[in-house]
XYZ file of C-alpha atoms in Angstrom:
438
model
C 4.164 -43.514 -63.932
C 3.514 -42.577 -60.291
C 0.072 -43.218 -58.988
C -1.880 -39.987 -58.485
C -2.953 -39.284 -54.882
C -6.696 -39.293 -54.268
C -8.255 -35.837 -53.978
C -8.739 -34.496 -50.434
C -12.188 -33.918 -49.109
C -13.358 -30.448 -48.048
C -13.219 -31.428 -44.352
C -9.639 -32.680 -44.715
C -8.589 -29.443 -46.423
C -10.245 -27.326 -43.714
C -8.555 -29.377 -41.013
C -5.192 -28.881 -42.711
C -5.690 -25.144 -43.043
C -6.977 -24.710 -39.507
C -4.105 -26.656 -37.929
C -1.379 -24.984 -39.957
C -2.421 -21.341 -39.621
C -4.323 -21.048 -36.345
C -2.104 -19.453 -33.677
C -1.687 -21.277 -30.399
C -4.063 -19.978 -27.765
C -2.419 -19.379 -24.415
C -4.321 -20.961 -21.588
C -5.543 -18.527 -18.954
C -4.177 -19.320 -15.519
C -6.200 -19.006 -12.344
C -4.123 -15.980 -11.316
C -4.843 -14.224 -14.625
C -8.526 -15.083 -14.329
C -8.650 -13.512 -10.861
C -6.920 -10.356 -12.134
C -9.312 -10.055 -15.077
C -12.370 -10.548 -12.875
C -11.476 -8.553 -9.762
C -14.575 -6.377 -10.027
C -16.985 -9.252 -10.529
C -15.490 -11.440 -7.805
C -15.384 -8.640 -5.230
C -18.872 -7.296 -5.934
C -20.324 -10.829 -5.951
C -18.917 -11.576 -2.497
C -20.140 -8.267 -1.084
C -23.558 -8.668 -2.737
C -23.990 -12.149 -1.271
C -23.156 -10.856 2.208
C -25.638 -7.996 1.800
C -28.323 -10.352 0.529
C -27.891 -12.695 3.487
C -27.869 -9.715 5.832
C -31.198 -8.347 4.542
C -33.017 -11.578 3.680
C -32.233 -13.527 6.833
C -32.677 -11.325 9.929
C -31.747 -14.233 12.208
C -28.239 -14.196 10.709
C -27.648 -10.470 11.160
C -25.589 -10.907 14.332
C -23.107 -12.780 12.123
C -23.243 -10.491 9.067
C -23.403 -7.087 10.782
C -19.664 -7.034 11.687
C -18.852 -7.119 7.974
C -20.542 -3.753 7.409
C -20.190 -1.724 10.597
C -17.830 -1.246 13.508
C -18.259 -3.583 16.448
C -17.931 -3.292 20.231
C -19.467 0.100 20.854
C -19.531 1.006 24.544
C -22.583 3.249 24.857
C -21.852 4.147 28.473
C -18.501 5.670 27.503
C -19.241 6.636 23.903
C -16.193 4.785 22.578
C -15.296 1.584 20.759
C -12.985 -1.197 21.920
C -11.263 -4.001 20.049
C -12.487 -7.546 19.493
C -12.363 -10.528 17.192
C -15.293 -9.255 15.111
C -13.032 -6.482 13.828
C -11.498 -9.146 11.585
C -14.737 -9.332 9.584
C -14.772 -5.584 9.008
C -11.146 -5.648 7.839
C -11.873 -8.554 5.480
C -14.905 -6.892 3.875
C -12.992 -3.604 3.580
C -10.116 -5.358 1.798
C -12.595 -6.875 -0.655
C -14.199 -3.458 -1.137
C -10.793 -1.881 -1.822
C -10.169 -4.498 -4.500
C -13.408 -3.598 -6.255
C -13.003 0.178 -5.823
C -9.438 0.116 -7.140
C -10.361 -1.928 -10.220
C -13.451 0.195 -10.933
C -11.514 3.437 -10.553
C -8.743 2.265 -12.879
C -10.821 0.451 -15.530
C -14.000 2.504 -15.649
C -12.985 6.023 -14.674
C -9.305 6.945 -14.739
C -8.147 5.017 -17.777
C -11.015 6.231 -20.021
C -10.224 9.786 -18.902
C -6.557 9.280 -19.781
C -7.436 7.891 -23.212
C -9.837 10.787 -23.775
C -6.978 13.146 -22.949
C -4.941 11.621 -25.781
C -2.658 9.186 -23.940
C -1.853 5.889 -25.543
C -2.891 2.594 -24.024
C 0.073 1.774 -21.811
C 0.533 5.360 -20.693
C -3.170 5.496 -19.841
C -2.814 2.392 -17.662
C 0.107 3.871 -15.772
C -1.638 7.192 -15.303
C -4.756 5.374 -14.056
C -2.663 3.487 -11.487
C -1.093 6.703 -10.249
C -4.510 8.360 -10.235
C -5.867 5.648 -7.955
C -2.934 6.095 -5.570
C -3.531 9.846 -5.557
C -7.202 9.379 -4.702
C -6.443 6.939 -1.895
C -3.712 8.959 -0.223
C -5.474 12.280 -0.724
C -8.479 11.007 1.212
C -6.708 9.072 3.965
C -3.958 11.626 4.548
C -6.568 14.396 4.830
C -8.740 12.307 7.140
C -5.738 11.255 9.243
C -4.564 14.852 9.575
C -8.063 15.878 10.655
C -7.982 13.289 13.444
C -4.453 14.232 14.512
C -5.060 18.008 14.447
C -8.129 17.620 16.677
C -6.347 15.445 19.243
C -4.624 16.391 22.486
C -1.249 15.309 21.072
C -1.196 17.583 18.002
C 2.505 18.305 17.315
C 3.363 17.021 20.795
C 4.889 13.565 20.527
C 5.249 13.200 24.286
C 1.501 13.554 24.799
C 0.859 10.577 22.497
C 1.462 8.214 25.405
C -0.634 9.948 28.067
C -3.886 8.069 27.406
C -2.432 4.566 27.389
C -3.474 1.883 28.437
C -7.087 3.010 27.884
C -8.445 0.895 25.038
C -11.448 3.030 24.180
C -11.235 4.763 20.813
C -13.512 7.072 18.839
C -15.476 5.672 15.934
C -13.662 7.816 13.367
C -10.212 6.743 14.582
C -11.190 3.078 14.728
C -12.592 3.190 11.196
C -9.478 4.997 9.975
C -7.075 2.444 11.479
C -9.040 -0.613 10.343
C -9.477 0.792 6.829
C -5.738 1.487 6.557
C -4.960 -2.039 7.768
C -7.357 -3.533 5.231
C -5.679 -1.509 2.472
C -2.252 -2.948 3.274
C -3.641 -6.472 3.512
C -5.251 -5.927 0.128
C -1.857 -4.864 -1.218
C -0.446 -8.230 -0.147
C -3.144 -9.816 -2.304
C -2.383 -7.475 -5.212
C 1.362 -8.147 -5.408
C 0.784 -11.909 -5.272
C -2.084 -12.205 -7.719
C -0.893 -9.724 -10.351
C 2.222 -10.062 -12.471
C 5.322 -10.239 -10.310
C 8.166 -7.789 -10.581
C 11.792 -7.943 -9.583
C 11.116 -6.342 -6.211
C 8.269 -8.736 -5.386
C 9.842 -10.211 -2.263
C 10.994 -6.802 -1.034
C 7.485 -5.417 -1.320
C 5.893 -8.572 0.073
C 8.170 -8.489 3.132
C 7.515 -4.791 3.630
C 3.737 -5.211 3.442
C 3.916 -8.056 5.958
C 5.929 -5.891 8.388
C 3.606 -2.935 7.906
C 0.466 -5.026 8.424
C 2.004 -6.692 11.478
C 2.944 -3.322 12.948
C -0.516 -1.830 12.395
C -2.254 -4.924 13.777
C -0.085 -5.148 16.892
C -0.327 -1.414 17.583
C -4.114 -1.605 17.268
C -4.426 -4.558 19.649
C -2.042 -2.967 22.167
C -4.023 0.273 22.075
C -1.317 2.390 20.420
C -3.911 4.224 18.341
C -2.370 7.662 18.554
C 1.102 6.703 17.387
C -0.393 4.709 14.486
C -2.294 7.796 13.375
C 0.822 9.991 13.547
C 3.037 7.481 11.692
C 0.483 7.087 8.894
C 0.135 10.861 8.505
C 3.913 11.338 8.263
C 4.227 8.572 5.672
C 1.121 9.150 3.559
C 1.937 12.739 2.568
C 5.027 11.550 0.680
C 3.030 8.869 -1.130
C 0.556 11.597 -2.105
C 3.178 13.918 -3.576
C 4.793 11.256 -5.781
C 1.632 10.371 -7.785
C 0.991 14.106 -8.148
C 4.348 14.580 -9.878
C 3.879 11.512 -12.055
C 0.373 12.521 -13.178
C 1.730 15.908 -14.235
C 4.505 14.100 -16.068
C 2.103 11.925 -18.063
C 0.056 14.956 -19.081
C 3.217 16.697 -20.279
C 3.388 19.517 -17.722
C 7.148 19.365 -17.352
C 7.649 22.527 -15.290
C 4.803 21.682 -12.905
C 6.164 18.148 -12.609
C 9.636 19.419 -11.738
C 8.165 21.691 -9.069
C 6.031 18.866 -7.677
C 9.029 16.555 -7.619
C 11.037 19.152 -5.720
C 8.196 19.528 -3.207
C 8.095 15.741 -2.958
C 11.793 15.571 -2.009
C 11.510 18.383 0.544
C 8.375 16.798 2.030
C 10.135 13.435 2.272
C 13.100 15.013 4.047
C 10.956 16.870 6.584
C 8.386 14.201 7.395
C 10.477 11.021 7.194
C 13.880 12.210 8.333
C 13.052 15.011 10.786
C 9.598 14.428 12.290
C 9.690 10.639 12.088
C 13.041 10.299 13.970
C 11.635 12.690 16.581
C 8.708 10.310 17.009
C 11.068 7.347 17.382
C 13.087 9.313 19.935
C 9.868 10.017 21.818
C 9.236 6.273 22.046
C 12.733 5.747 23.415
C 12.669 8.700 25.810
C 9.038 9.384 26.751
C 7.511 5.911 26.913
C 9.322 4.937 30.155
C 8.318 8.227 31.822
C 4.757 8.565 30.472
C 3.947 4.821 30.629
C 4.851 3.232 33.942
C 6.122 -0.281 33.309
C 3.855 -2.976 34.676
C 0.635 -4.856 33.893
C -2.754 -3.155 33.634
C -6.374 -4.253 33.611
C -7.889 -4.521 30.156
C -11.215 -3.128 31.375
C -10.376 -0.435 33.935
C -6.865 0.480 32.659
C -5.645 0.455 36.238
C -2.262 -1.030 37.163
C -2.658 -4.479 38.668
C 1.051 -5.257 39.046
C 4.234 -3.157 38.874
C 6.027 -6.173 37.449
C 6.023 -5.859 33.656
C 7.403 -9.376 33.233
C 4.854 -11.755 34.810
C 6.335 -14.553 32.684
C 8.941 -15.009 29.983
C 6.859 -14.866 26.808
C 3.121 -15.378 27.271
C 2.469 -11.839 28.508
C 3.349 -10.503 25.041
C 0.184 -12.158 23.715
C -2.214 -11.292 26.549
C -4.014 -8.569 24.520
C -4.342 -10.940 21.544
C -5.849 -13.738 23.628
C -8.312 -11.793 25.792
C -9.436 -8.226 25.193
C -10.547 -7.925 28.814
C -7.402 -9.534 30.150
C -4.238 -7.820 31.393
C -1.979 -5.788 29.135
C 1.673 -5.305 30.063
C 4.320 -2.750 29.202
C 8.059 -3.253 29.590
C 11.370 -2.606 27.860
C 10.986 -5.650 25.601
C 7.633 -4.504 24.235
C 8.971 -0.978 23.753
C 11.939 -2.231 21.734
C 9.810 -4.578 19.620
C 7.677 -1.682 18.367
C 10.623 0.704 18.148
C 12.633 -1.803 16.096
C 9.823 -2.161 13.571
C 9.549 1.616 13.226
C 13.323 1.993 12.884
C 13.369 -0.649 10.160
C 10.977 1.541 8.172
C 13.293 4.492 8.760
C 16.258 2.463 7.475
C 14.368 1.645 4.280
C 13.404 5.292 3.863
C 17.044 6.346 4.186
C 18.130 3.870 1.511
C 15.389 4.964 -0.884
C 15.959 8.660 -0.235
C 19.691 8.223 -0.926
C 18.746 6.692 -4.269
C 16.445 9.616 -5.054
C 19.137 12.178 -4.188
C 21.761 10.351 -6.211
C 19.467 10.279 -9.228
C 18.633 13.976 -8.840
C 22.332 14.900 -8.617
C 23.083 12.816 -11.680
C 20.369 14.574 -13.644
C 21.713 17.990 -12.683
C 25.150 16.939 -13.939
C 24.269 15.028 -17.098
C 20.826 16.280 -18.105
C 17.445 14.597 -18.314
C 16.883 11.107 -19.607
C 14.070 10.825 -22.116
C 11.286 8.282 -21.960
C 10.327 6.956 -25.391
C 7.757 4.589 -23.926
C 4.631 6.628 -24.570
C 5.119 7.045 -28.309
C 7.275 4.194 -29.535
C 6.617 1.056 -27.537
C 4.918 -1.985 -29.006
C 1.155 -1.900 -28.604
C 0.644 -5.554 -29.522
C 0.625 -7.063 -26.037
C -1.885 -5.754 -23.545
C -0.131 -5.231 -20.212
C -1.946 -6.417 -17.119
C -3.138 -3.718 -14.775
C -0.893 -3.697 -11.744
C -0.577 -1.155 -8.954
C 2.357 -2.038 -6.740
C 1.571 0.703 -4.317
C 4.414 2.122 -2.350
C 4.486 0.977 1.203
C 4.192 2.989 4.330
C 7.902 3.568 4.320
C 8.524 3.806 0.594
C 7.821 6.233 -2.188
C 8.591 3.648 -4.853
C 5.130 3.521 -6.392
C 5.841 1.669 -9.605
C 3.924 2.352 -12.759
C 4.473 -0.637 -15.015
C 7.256 -2.025 -17.075
C 10.412 0.012 -17.240
C 10.759 1.889 -20.494
C 13.307 1.621 -23.251
C 15.669 4.480 -22.463
C 17.885 6.613 -24.620
C 20.019 9.687 -24.075
C 18.824 13.085 -25.147
C 20.849 12.777 -28.373
C 18.510 9.981 -29.482
C 20.795 6.953 -29.235
C 18.821 3.932 -28.147
C 19.939 1.446 -25.539
C 18.655 -1.318 -27.774
C 16.470 -3.277 -25.385
C 13.752 -2.689 -22.826
C 14.558 -3.054 -19.155
C 12.866 -5.530 -16.848
C 10.101 -4.851 -14.352
C 10.566 -3.900 -10.743
C 12.587 -1.491 -8.679
C 15.858 -0.919 -10.461
C 19.249 -1.201 -8.858
C 21.437 1.852 -8.557
C 24.666 0.263 -9.730
C 24.583 1.183 -13.429
C 24.032 4.501 -15.142
C 21.147 3.046 -17.173
C 19.557 1.849 -13.955
C 19.729 5.355 -12.531
C 18.006 6.669 -15.640
C 15.302 4.036 -15.324
C 14.788 4.987 -11.691
C 14.508 8.621 -12.742
C 11.750 7.663 -15.138
C 9.771 6.150 -12.296
C 10.203 8.911 -9.726
C 11.212 11.986 -11.682
C 9.929 14.236 -14.415
C 11.830 13.177 -17.500
C 10.951 14.850 -20.776
C 8.549 12.798 -22.926
C 9.750 12.411 -26.496
């Protein structure tokens, strides 16, 4: 007869049960930890800077640039550029990280849940709500600055004040805050969950930040203000349509989407090309080629090419040093602006193609809000549309089906969808249009 096994102790039984039924716990990565603690990290950094600023008066010359604009010229009543502007941009980017997370987690998402939206829909609406708040403020503020300038609706007059480097406090704050926002977006798309269009968006944010930085250092304040105003209005209209969509106002959403398309056409493909043409045509006549003094703005040499390459970096190396203007510099800035126009044309063609397809075949329906799995908590992610794009994404692409109810069978991947397949066009419609919620 077989020998009976000795009875197991209580500890052995508990160990057996715990190892056989306990689910594996996924280890939190550093990236996920940063995403989950954006508010705490940002507020801690800002609080430490404020504490040092107030507790140690001897260090205030080093901490003040983090909290206020630098290089005020009291004799002229204007500001100029300088290396300390980097500290203001850095602190503003940190502040944007905290404000965005607070707005989404503590304000907009609770409001969406209170309005009856499910979890994932509430996250997407909160992301779009944050974009609406940002662009509503900065587009309004930018338009206020532009409408009170001497170049209001006169692109040729944009170049009259150059190469004077003095700028008003409101315009300097506006430009540095916008730059810090785009730098913060580079952080967002790299720290939060990546999507299929990650490298597209990353490249675009790098170009946009480079363009804003270079234009600021070269003293092209006015054209930066005009470009941002022309671009930001489109990125304001898109979240408006999407918010109406999530709340179920289909007719209002359709109207808002139509206004969005008309606004895009007028601002990005009529006014914006006129601005680019002004750079090509008016810059040589309004800006005499040559090198100018960084302090007096007077021409010191009619030769705009004092050397082969170094003169391009004069304004970066010494704010009081010479600043030159020539055909090469003009085409560098114009090429960057035209690259944004090329991207806008591609994206607008996609929008038109989707709209035409909807008119021919009918609306695609989004079953995401009611039927998707609620088991996995999606990570908050706001891949905000760039200065030249209205592709503000709002989370994972939904599982799509035709209006007759037939399911496609599987959810689509994240990121900007391609236009090649009919299902891709429907997915794109769900991210930019006003499809009927099931």
